[in-house]
Short mmCIF file of N, CA, C and O in Angstrom, two decimals:
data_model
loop_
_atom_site.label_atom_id
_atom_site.label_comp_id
_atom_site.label_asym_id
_atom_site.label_seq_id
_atom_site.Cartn_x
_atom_site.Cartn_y
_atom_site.Cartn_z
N UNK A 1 48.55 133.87 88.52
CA UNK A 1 47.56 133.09 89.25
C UNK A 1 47.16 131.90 88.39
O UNK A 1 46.69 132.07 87.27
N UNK A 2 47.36 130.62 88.96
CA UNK A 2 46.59 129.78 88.10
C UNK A 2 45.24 129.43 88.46
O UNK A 2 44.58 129.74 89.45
N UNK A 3 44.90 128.57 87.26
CA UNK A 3 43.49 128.45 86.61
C UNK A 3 42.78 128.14 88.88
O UNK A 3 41.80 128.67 89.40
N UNK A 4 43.76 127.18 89.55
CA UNK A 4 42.84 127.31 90.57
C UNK A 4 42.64 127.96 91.42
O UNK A 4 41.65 127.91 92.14
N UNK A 5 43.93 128.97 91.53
CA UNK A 5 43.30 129.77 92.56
C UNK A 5 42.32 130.71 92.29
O UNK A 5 41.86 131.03 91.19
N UNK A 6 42.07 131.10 93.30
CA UNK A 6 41.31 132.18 93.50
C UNK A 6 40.97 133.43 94.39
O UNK A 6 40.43 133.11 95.45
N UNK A 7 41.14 134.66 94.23
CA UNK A 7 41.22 135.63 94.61
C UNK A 7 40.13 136.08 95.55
O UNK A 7 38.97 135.94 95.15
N UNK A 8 40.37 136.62 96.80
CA UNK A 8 39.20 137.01 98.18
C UNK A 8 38.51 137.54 97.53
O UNK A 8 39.03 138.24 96.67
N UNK A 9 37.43 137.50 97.59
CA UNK A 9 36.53 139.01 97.06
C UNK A 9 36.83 139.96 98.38
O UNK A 9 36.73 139.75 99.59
N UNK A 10 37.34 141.39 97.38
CA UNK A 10 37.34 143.04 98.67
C UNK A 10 38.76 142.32 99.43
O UNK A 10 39.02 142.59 100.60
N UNK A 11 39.70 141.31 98.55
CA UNK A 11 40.89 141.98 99.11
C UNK A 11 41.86 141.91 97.83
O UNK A 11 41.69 141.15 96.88
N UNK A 12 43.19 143.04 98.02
CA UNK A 12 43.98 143.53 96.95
C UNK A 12 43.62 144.40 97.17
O UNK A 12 42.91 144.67 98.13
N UNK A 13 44.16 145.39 96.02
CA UNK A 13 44.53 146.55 95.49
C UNK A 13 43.21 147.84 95.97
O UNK A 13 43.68 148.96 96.15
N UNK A 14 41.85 147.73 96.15
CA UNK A 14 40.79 148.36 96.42
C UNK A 14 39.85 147.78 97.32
O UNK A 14 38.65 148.01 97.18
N UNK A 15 40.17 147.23 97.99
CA UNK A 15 39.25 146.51 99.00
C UNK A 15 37.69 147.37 99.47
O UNK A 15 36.64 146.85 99.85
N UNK A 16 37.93 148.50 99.32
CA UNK A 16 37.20 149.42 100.05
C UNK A 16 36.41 149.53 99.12
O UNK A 16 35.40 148.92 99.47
N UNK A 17 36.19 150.12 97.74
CA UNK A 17 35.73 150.32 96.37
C UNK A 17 34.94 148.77 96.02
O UNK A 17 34.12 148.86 95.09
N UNK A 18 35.08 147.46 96.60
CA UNK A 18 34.62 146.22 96.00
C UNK A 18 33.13 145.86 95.82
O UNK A 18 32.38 145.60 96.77
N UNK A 19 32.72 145.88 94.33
CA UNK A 19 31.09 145.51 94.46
C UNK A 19 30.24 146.03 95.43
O UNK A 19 29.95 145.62 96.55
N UNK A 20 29.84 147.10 94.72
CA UNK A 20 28.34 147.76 95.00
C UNK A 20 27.35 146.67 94.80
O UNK A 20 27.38 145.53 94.32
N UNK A 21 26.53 147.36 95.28
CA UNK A 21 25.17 146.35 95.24
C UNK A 21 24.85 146.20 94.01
O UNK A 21 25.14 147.24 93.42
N UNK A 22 24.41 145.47 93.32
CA UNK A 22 24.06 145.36 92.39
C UNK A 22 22.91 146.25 91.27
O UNK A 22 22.67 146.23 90.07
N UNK A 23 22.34 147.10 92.64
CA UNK A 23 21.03 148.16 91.90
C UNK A 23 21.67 149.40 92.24
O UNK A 23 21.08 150.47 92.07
N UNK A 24 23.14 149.34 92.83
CA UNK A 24 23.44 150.99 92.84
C UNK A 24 24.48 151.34 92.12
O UNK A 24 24.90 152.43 92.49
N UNK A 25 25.13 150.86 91.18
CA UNK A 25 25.81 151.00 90.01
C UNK A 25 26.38 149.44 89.16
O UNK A 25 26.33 148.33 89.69
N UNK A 26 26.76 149.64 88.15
CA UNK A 26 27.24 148.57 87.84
C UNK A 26 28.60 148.36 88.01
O UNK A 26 29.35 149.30 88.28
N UNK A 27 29.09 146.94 87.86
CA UNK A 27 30.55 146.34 88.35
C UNK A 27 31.26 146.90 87.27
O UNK A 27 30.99 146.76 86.07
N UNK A 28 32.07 147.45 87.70
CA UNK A 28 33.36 147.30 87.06
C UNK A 28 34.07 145.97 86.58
O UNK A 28 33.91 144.93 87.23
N UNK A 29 34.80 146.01 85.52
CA UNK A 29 35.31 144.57 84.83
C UNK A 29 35.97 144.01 86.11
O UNK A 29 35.47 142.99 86.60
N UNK A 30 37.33 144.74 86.87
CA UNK A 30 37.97 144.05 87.87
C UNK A 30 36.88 143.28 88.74
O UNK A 30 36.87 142.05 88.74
N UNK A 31 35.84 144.12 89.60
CA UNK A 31 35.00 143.50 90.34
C UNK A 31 34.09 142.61 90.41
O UNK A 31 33.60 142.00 91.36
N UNK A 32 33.74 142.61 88.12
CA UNK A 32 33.01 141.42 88.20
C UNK A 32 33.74 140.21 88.31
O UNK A 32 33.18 139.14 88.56
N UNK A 33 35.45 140.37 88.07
CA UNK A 33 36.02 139.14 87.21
C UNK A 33 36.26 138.80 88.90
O UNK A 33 36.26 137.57 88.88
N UNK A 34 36.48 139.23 90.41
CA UNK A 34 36.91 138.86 91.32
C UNK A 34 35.60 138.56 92.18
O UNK A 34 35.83 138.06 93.28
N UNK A 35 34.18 138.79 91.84
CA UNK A 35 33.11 138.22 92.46
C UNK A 35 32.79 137.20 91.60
O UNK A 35 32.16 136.29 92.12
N UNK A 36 33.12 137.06 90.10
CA UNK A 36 32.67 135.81 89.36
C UNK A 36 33.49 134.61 89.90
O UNK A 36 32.97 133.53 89.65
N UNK A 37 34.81 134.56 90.67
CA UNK A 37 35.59 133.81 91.48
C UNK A 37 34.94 132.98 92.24
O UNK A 37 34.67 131.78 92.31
N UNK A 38 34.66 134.49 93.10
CA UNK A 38 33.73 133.32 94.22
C UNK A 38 32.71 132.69 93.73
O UNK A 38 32.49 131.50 93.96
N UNK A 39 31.93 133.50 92.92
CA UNK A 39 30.07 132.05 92.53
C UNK A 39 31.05 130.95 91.65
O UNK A 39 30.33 129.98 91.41
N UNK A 40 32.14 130.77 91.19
CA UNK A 40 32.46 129.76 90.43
C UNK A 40 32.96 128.77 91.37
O UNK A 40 33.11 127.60 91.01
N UNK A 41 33.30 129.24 92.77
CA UNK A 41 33.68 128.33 94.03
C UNK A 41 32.24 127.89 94.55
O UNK A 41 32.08 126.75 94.99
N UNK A 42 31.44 128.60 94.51
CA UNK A 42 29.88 127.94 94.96
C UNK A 42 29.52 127.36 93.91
O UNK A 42 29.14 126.21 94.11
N UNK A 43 29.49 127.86 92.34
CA UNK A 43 29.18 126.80 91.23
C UNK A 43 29.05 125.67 91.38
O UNK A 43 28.30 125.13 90.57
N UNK A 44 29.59 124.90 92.31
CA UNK A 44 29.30 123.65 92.23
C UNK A 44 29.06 122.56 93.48
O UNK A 44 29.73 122.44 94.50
N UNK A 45 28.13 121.97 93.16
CA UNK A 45 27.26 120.97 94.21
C UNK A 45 28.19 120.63 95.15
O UNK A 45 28.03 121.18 96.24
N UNK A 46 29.11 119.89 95.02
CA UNK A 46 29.92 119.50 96.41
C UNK A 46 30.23 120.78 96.96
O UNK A 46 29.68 120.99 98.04
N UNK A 47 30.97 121.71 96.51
CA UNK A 47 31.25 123.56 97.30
C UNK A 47 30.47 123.54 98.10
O UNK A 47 30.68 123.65 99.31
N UNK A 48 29.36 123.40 97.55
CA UNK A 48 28.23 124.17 97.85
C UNK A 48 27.45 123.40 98.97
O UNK A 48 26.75 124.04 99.76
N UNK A 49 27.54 122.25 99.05
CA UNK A 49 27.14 121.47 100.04
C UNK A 49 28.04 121.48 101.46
O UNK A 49 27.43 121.41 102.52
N UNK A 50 29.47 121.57 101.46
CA UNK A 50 30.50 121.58 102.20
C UNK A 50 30.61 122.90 102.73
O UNK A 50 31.10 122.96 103.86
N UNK A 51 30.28 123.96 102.20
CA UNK A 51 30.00 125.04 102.85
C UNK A 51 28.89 125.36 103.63
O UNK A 51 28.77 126.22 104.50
N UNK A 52 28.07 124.50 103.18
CA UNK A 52 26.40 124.70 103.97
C UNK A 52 26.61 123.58 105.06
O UNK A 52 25.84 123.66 106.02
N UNK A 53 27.47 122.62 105.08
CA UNK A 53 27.99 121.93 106.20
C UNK A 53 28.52 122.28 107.34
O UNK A 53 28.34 122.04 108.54
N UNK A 54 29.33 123.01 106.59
CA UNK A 54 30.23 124.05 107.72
C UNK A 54 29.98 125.21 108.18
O UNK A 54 30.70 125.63 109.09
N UNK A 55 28.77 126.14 107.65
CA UNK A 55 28.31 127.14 108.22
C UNK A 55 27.24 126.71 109.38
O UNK A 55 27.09 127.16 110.52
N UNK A 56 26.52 125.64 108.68
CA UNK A 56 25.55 125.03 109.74
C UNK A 56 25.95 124.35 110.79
O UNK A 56 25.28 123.66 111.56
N UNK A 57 27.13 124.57 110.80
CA UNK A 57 27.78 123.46 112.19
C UNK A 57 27.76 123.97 113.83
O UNK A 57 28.38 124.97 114.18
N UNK A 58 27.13 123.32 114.59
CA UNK A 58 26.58 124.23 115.96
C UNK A 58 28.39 124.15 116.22
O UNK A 58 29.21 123.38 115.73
N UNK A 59 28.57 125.43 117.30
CA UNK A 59 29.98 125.65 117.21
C UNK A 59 31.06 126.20 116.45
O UNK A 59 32.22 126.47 116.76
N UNK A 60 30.33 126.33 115.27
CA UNK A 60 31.00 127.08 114.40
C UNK A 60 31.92 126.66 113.39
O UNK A 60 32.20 127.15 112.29
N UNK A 61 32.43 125.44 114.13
CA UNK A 61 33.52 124.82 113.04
C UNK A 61 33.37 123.15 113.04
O UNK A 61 32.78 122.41 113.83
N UNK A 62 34.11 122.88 111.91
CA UNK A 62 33.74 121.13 111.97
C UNK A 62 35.11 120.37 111.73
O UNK A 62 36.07 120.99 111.28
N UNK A 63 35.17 119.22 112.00
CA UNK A 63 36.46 118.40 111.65
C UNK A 63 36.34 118.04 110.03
O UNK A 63 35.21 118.21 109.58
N UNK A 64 37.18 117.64 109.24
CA UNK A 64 37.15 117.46 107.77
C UNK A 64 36.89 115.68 108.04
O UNK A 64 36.48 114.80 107.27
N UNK A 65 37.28 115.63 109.29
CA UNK A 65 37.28 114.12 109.39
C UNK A 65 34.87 113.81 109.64
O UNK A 65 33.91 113.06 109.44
N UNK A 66 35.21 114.78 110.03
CA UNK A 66 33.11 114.97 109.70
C UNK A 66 32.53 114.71 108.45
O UNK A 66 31.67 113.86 108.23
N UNK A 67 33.03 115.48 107.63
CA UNK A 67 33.14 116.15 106.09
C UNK A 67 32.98 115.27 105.24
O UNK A 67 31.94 115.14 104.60
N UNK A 68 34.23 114.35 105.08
CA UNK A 68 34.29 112.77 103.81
C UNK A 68 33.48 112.40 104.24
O UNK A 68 32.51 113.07 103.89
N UNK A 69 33.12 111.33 105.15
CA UNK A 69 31.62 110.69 104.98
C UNK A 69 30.39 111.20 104.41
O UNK A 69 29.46 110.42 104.22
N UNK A 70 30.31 112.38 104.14
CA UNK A 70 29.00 112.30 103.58
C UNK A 70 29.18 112.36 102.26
O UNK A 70 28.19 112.62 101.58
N UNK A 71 30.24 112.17 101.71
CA UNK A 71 30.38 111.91 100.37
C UNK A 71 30.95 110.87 99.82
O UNK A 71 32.03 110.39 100.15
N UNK A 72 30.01 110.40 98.74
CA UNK A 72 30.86 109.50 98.03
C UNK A 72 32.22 109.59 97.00
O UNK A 72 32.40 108.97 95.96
N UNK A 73 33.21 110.67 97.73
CA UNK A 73 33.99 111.01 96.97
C UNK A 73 35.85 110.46 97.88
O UNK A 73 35.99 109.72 98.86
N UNK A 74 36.58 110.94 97.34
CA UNK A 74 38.17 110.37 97.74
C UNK A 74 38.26 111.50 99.11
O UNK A 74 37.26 112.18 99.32
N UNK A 75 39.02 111.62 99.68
CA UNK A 75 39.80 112.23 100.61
C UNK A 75 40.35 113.27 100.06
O UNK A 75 40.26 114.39 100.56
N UNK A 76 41.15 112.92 98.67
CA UNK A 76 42.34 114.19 98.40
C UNK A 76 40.77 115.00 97.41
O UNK A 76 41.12 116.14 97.10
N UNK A 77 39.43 114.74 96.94
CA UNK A 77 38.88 115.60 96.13
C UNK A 77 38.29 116.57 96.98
O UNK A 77 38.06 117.77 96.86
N UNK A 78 38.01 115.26 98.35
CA UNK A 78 37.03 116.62 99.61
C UNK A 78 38.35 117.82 99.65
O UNK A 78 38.10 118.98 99.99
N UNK A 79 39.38 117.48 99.36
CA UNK A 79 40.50 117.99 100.08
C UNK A 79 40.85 119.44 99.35
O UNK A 79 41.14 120.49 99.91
N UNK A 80 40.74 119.19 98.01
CA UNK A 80 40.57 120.20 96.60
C UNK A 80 39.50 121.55 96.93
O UNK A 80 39.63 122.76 97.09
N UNK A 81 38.02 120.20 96.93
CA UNK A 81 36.86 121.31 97.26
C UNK A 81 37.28 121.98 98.32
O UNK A 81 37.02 123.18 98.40
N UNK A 82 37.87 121.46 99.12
CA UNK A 82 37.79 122.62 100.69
C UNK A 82 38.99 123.53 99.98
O UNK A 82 39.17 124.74 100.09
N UNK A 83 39.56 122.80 99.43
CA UNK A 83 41.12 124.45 99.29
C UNK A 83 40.14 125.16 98.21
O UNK A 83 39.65 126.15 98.76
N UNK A 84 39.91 125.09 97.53
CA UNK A 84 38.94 125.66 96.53
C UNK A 84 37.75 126.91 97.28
O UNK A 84 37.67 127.99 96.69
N UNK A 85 37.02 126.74 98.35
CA UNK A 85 36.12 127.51 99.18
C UNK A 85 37.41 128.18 99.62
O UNK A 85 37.57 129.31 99.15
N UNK A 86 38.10 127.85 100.22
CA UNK A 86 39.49 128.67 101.49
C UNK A 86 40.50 129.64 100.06
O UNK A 86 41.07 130.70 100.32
N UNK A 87 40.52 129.21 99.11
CA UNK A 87 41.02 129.98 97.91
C UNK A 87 39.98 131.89 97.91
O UNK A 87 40.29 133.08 97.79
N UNK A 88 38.65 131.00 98.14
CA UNK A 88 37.72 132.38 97.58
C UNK A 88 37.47 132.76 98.75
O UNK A 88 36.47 133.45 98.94
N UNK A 89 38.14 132.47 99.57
CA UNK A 89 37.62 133.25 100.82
C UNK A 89 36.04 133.21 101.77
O UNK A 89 35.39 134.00 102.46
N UNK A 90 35.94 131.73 101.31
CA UNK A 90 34.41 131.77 102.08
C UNK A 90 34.85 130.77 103.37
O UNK A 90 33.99 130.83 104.24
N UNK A 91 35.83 130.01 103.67
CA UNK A 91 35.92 129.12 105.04
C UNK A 91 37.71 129.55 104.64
O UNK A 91 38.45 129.92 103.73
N UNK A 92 37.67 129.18 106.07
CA UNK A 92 39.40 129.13 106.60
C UNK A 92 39.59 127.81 107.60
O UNK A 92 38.66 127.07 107.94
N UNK A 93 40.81 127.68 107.96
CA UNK A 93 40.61 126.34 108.65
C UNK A 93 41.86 126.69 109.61
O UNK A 93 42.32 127.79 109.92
N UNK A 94 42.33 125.11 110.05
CA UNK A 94 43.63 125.29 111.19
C UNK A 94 43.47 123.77 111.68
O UNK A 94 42.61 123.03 112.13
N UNK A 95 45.22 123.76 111.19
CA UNK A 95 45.24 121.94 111.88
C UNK A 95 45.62 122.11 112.96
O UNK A 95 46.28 123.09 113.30
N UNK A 96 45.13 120.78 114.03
CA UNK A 96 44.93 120.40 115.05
C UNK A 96 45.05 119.19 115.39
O UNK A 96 44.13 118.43 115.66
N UNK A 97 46.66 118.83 115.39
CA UNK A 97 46.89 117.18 115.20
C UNK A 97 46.93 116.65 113.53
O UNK A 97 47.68 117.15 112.68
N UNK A 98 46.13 115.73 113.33
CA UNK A 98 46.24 114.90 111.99
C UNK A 98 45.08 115.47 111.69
O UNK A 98 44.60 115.08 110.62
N UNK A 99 44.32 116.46 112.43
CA UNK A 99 42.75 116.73 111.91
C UNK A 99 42.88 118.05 111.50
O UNK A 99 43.69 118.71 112.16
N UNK A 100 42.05 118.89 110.20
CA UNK A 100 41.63 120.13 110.10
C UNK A 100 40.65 120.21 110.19
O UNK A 100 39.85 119.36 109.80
N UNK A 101 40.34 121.40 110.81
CA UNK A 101 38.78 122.09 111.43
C UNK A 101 38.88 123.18 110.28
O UNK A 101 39.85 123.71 109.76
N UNK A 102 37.27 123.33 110.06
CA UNK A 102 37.18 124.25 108.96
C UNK A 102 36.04 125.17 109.45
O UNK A 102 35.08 124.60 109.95
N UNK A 103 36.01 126.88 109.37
CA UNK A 103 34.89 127.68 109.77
C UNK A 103 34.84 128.47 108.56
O UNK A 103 35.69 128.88 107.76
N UNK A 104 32.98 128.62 108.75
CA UNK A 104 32.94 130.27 107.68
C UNK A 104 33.88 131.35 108.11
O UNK A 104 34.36 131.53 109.23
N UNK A 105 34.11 132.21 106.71
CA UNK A 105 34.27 133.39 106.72
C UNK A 105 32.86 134.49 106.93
O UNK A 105 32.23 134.62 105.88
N UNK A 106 32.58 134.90 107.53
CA UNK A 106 30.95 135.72 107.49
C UNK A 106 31.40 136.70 106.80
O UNK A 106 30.76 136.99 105.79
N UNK A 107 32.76 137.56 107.17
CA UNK A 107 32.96 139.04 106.14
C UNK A 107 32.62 138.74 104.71
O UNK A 107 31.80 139.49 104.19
N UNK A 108 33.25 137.48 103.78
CA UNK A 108 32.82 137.18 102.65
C UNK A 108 31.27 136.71 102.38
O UNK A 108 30.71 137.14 101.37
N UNK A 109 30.65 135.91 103.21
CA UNK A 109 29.11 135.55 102.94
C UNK A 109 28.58 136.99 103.20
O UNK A 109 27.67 137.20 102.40
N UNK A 110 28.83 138.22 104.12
CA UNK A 110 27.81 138.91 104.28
C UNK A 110 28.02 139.78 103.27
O UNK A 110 27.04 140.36 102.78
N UNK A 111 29.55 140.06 102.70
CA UNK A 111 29.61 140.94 101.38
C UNK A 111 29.30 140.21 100.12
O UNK A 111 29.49 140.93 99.13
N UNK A 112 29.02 139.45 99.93
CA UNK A 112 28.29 138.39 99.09
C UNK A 112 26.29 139.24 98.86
O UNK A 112 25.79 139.81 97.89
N UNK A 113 25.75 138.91 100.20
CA UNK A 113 24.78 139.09 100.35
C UNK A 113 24.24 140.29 100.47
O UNK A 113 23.06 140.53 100.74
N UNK A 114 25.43 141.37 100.21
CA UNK A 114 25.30 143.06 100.40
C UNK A 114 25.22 143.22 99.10
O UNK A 114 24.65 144.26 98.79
N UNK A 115 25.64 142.48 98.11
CA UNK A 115 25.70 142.39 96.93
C UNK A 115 24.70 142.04 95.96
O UNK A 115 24.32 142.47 94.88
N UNK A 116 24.42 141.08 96.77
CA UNK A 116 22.63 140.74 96.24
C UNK A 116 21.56 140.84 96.65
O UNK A 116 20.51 140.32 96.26
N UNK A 117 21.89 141.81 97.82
CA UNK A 117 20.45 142.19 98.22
C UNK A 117 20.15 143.43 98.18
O UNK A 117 20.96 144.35 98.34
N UNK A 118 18.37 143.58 97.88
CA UNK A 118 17.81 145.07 97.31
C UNK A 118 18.12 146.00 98.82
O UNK A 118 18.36 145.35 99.83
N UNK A 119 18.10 146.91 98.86
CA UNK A 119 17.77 147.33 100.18
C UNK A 119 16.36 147.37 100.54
O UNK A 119 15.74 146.92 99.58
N UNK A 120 15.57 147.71 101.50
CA UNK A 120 14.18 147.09 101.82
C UNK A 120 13.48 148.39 101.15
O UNK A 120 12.45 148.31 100.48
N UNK A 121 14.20 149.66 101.42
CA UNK A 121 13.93 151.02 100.94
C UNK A 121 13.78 151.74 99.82
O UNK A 121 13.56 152.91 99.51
N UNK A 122 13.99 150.63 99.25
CA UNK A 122 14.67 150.96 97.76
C UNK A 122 13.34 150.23 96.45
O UNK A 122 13.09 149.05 96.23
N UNK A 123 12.93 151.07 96.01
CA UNK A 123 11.71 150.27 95.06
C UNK A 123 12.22 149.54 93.78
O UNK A 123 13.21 150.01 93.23
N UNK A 124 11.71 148.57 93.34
CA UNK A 124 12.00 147.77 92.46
C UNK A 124 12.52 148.60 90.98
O UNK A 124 11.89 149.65 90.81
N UNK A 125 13.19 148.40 90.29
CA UNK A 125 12.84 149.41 89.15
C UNK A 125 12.15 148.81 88.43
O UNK A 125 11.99 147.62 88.18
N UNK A 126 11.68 149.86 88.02
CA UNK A 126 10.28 149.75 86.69
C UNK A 126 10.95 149.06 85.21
O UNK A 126 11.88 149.23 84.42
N UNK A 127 10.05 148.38 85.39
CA UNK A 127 10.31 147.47 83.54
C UNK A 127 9.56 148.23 82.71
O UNK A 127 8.41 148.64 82.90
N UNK A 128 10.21 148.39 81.85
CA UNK A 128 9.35 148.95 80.43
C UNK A 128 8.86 147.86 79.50
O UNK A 128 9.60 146.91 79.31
N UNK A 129 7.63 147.91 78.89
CA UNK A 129 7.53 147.00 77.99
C UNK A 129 8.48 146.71 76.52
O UNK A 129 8.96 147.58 75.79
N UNK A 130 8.55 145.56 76.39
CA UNK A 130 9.32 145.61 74.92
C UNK A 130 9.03 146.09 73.90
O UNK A 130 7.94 145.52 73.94
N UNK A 131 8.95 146.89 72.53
CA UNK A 131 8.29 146.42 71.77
C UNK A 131 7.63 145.91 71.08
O UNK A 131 6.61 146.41 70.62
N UNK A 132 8.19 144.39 70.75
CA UNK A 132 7.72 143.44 70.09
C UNK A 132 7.38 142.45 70.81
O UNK A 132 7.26 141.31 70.38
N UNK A 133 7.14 142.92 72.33
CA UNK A 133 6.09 142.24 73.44
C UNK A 133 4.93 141.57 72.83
O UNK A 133 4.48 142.12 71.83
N UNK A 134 4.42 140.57 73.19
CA UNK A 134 3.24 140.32 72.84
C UNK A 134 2.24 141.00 74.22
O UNK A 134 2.73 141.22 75.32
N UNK A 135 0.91 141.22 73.90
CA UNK A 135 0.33 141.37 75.22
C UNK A 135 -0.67 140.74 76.03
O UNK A 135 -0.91 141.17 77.16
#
């Protein structure tokens, strides 16, 4: 695999086994190194904006020809960032003429968010004080 791709989170070899919640055991090395994937595809401001573009899009999906304008960036970098999200499995797309349309993945945002969220049932755990706390 090179340095750009990037691997689905919960697909390969254990899909079923992928990232527990975060308060009901800890990650395993494989699971952290294939959820640290994806936040390194949101890591960064344009991702992260282009995905909140495209999830927010009434309809569900958007043209890429939508997309470049709101950035002051080239064609082939919007073009990177989007393979970059579609690498980690958070949007997929499909050409349509000279145009690609791009939609969320929800299976990945909602196992994302199963991941970081407490359950409502579930009480905070208790902090212990430090030692060398001041008080």
């Amino acid at each position: 695999m090179s340095k750009q791709e990037l691997a689905v989170l919960g697909q390969g070899g254990d899909a079923g086994a992928c990232c527990p919640g975060l308060l009901s055991a800890p990650l395993d090395e494989e699971q952290a190194a294939d959820l640290a994937k994806v936040f390194k595809a949101l890591g960064d401001p344009v991702r992260l904006r282009l995905l909140s573009m495209i999830a927010s899009r009434s309809g569900g999906e958007v043209c890429v020809c939508d997309l470049t304008p709101a950035f002051e960036l080239s064609q082939p970098t919007i073009s990177h960032h989007l393979k970059l999200l579609r690498q980690a499995g958070l949007i997929d797309c499909e050409r349509r003429g000279t145009w690609v349309y791009y939609w969320l993945v929800p299976e990945t945002t909602d196992r994302l968010a199963g991941i970081l969220t407490r359950p409502a049932s579930e009480p905070l755990p208790e902090r212990t004080a430090s030692a060398g706390a001041a008080s």
